[in-house]
Short mmCIF file of C-alpha atoms in Angstrom, two decimals:
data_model
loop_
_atom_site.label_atom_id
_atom_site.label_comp_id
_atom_site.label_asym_id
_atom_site.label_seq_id
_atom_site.Cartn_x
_atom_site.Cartn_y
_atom_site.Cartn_z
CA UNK A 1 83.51 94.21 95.04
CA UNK A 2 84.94 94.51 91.94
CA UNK A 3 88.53 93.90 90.78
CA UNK A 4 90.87 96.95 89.69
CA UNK A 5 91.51 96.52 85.71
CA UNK A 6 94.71 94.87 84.86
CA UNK A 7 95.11 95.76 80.88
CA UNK A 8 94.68 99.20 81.22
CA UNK A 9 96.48 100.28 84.64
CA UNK A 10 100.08 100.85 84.79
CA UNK A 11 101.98 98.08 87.88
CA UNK A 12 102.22 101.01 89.79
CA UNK A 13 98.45 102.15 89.47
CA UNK A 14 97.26 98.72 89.97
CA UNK A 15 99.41 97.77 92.93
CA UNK A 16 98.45 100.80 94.77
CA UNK A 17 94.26 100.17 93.85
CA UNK A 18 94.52 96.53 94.77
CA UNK A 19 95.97 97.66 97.95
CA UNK A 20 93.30 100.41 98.76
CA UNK A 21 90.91 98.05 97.97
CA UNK A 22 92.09 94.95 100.19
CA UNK A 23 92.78 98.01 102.56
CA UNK A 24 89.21 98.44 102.62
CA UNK A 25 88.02 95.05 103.23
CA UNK A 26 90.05 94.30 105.73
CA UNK A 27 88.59 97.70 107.64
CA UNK A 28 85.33 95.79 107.12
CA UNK A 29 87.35 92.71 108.98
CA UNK A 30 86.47 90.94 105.60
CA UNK A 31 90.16 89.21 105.33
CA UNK A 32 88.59 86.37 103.29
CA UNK A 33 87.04 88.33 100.30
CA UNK A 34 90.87 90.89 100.69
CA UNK A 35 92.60 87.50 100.41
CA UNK A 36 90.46 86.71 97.43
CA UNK A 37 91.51 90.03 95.92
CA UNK A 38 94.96 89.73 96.43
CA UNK A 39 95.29 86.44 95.20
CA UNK A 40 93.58 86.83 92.04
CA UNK A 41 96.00 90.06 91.25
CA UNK A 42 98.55 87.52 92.44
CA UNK A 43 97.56 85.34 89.37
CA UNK A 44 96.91 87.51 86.92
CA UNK A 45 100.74 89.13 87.66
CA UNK A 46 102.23 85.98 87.39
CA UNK A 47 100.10 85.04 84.02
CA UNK A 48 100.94 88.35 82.54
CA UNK A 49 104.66 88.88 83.90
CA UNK A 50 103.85 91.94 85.69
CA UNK A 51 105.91 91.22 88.98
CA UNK A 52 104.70 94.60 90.40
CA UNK A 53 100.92 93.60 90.39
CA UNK A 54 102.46 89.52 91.47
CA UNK A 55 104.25 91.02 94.74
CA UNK A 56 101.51 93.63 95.67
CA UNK A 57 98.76 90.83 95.51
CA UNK A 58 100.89 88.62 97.12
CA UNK A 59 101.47 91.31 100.20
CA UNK A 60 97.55 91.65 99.63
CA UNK A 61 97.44 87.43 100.59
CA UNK A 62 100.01 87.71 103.27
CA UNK A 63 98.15 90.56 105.51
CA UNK A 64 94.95 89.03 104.83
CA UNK A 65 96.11 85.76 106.35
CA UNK A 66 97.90 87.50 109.33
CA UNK A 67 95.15 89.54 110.32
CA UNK A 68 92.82 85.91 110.45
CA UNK A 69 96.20 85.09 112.52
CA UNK A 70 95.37 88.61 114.75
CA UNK A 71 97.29 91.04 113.26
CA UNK A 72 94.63 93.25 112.88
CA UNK A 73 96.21 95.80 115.37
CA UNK A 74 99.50 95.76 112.99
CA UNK A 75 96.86 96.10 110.07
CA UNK A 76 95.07 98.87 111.85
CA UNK A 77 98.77 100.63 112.42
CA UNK A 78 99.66 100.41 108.71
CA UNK A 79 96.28 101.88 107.40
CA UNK A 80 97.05 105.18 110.77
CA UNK A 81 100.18 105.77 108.72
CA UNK A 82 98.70 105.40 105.02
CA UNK A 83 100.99 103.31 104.49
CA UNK A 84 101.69 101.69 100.62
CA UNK A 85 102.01 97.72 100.01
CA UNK A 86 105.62 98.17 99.90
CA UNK A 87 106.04 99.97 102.99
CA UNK A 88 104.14 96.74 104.73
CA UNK A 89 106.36 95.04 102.99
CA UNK A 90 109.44 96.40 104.27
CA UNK A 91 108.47 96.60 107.97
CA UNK A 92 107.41 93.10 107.56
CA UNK A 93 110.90 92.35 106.08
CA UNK A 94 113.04 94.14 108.52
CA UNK A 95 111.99 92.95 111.48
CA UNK A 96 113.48 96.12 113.19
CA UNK A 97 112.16 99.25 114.07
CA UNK A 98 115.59 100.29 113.59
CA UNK A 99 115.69 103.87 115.28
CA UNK A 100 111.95 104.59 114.32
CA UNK A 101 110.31 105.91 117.29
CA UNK A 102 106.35 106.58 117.47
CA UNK A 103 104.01 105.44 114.40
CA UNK A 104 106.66 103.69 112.70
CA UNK A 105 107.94 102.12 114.93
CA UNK A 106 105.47 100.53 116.77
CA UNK A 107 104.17 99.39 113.61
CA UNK A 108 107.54 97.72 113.26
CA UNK A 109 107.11 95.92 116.78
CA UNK A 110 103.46 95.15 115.44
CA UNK A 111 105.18 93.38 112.18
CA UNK A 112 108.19 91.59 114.10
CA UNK A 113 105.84 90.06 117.12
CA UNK A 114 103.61 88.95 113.83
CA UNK A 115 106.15 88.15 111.34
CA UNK A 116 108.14 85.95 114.50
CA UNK A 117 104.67 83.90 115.13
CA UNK A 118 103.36 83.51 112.23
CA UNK A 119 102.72 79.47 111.14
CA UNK A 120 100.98 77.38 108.52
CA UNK A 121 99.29 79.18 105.60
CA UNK A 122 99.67 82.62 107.13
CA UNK A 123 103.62 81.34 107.16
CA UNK A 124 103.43 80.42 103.53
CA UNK A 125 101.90 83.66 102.71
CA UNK A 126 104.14 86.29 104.55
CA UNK A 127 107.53 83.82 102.50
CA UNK A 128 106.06 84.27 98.84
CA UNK A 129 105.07 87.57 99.51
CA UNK A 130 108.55 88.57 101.28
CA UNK A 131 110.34 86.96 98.09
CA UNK A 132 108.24 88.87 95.20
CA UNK A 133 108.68 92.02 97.34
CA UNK A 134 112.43 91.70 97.21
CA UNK A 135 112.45 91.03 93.74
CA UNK A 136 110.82 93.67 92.76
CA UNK A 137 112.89 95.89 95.09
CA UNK A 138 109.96 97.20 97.25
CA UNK A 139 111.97 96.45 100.91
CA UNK A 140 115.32 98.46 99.69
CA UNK A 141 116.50 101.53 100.24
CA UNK A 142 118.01 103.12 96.86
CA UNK A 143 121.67 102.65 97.68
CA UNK A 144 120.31 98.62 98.19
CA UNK A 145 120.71 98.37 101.89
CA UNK A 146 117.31 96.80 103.55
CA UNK A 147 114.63 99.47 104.18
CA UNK A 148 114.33 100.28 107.86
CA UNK A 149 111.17 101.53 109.91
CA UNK A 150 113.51 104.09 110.64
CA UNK A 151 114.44 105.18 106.51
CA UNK A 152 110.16 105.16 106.40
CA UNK A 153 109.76 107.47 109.29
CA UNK A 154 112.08 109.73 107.18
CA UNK A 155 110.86 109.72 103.96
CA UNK A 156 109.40 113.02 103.04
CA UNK A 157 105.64 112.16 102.00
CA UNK A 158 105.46 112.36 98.11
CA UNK A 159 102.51 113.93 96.18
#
């Protein structure tokens, strides 16, 4: 499979591909080759001081190593929503579904009960990908309070 650009994309742009793409592997149950993915756009942020493209491959390494854990059903509830890198970011963050009922919030139980258990490299993962998602402010809300499931399941979508 080959890997999104990185010169030419925007952070944005190339966040959102890498995740479609890992997206797709791990549909496949291929988390080796979406962990491969996410940590070469992992690199190639950090070399290049995009911290957008860091944290979204990063997120890519983290759900990779926690579906090989079995969160493939929290996997599975992301992709139902469409939901973005930072969105699995945030619910992974939270670790409450808040007052999100339905979808979003049993993908928040999902990321909690995996998030609570997870240990040795899938541990590692989830912490470097929780702390270039904060950074880069992808799991808060605008007036920088922690994003909910709840503030997702409210969101309007965006075109």
């Amino acid at each position: 499979l080959p890997l999104p650009p990185t010169c030419a994309m925007a952070p944005a742009g190339e966040a959102a591909l890498t995740w479609a793409s890992a997206g797709e592997l791990l549909a496949a149950k291929k988390a080796d080759d979406a962990r491969k993915l996410g940590e070469e756009i992992q690199a190639k942020g950090a070399e290049s001081g995009v911290k957008m493209a860091e944290a979204a491959g990063a997120v890519v390494v983290a759900m990779a190593a926690l579906c090989q854990a079995g969160g493939y059903d929290f996997f599975d509830a992301l992709r139902g929503l469409g939901a973005t890198w930072s969105e699995a970011a945030a619910l992974l963050a939270s670790g409450d579904a808040g007052r999100a009922e339905g979808a979003w919030g049993k993908a928040a139980s999902l990321a909690k009960a995996l998030s609570s258990k997870a240990s040795g490299e899938a541990a590692k993962a989830l912490a470097t990908a929780m702390d270039l998602a904060r950074e880069v402010g992808a799991t808060w809300t605008d007036s920088l309070t922690p994003i909910t499931a709840a503030d997702l399941s409210t969101v309007a979508p965006q075109d």
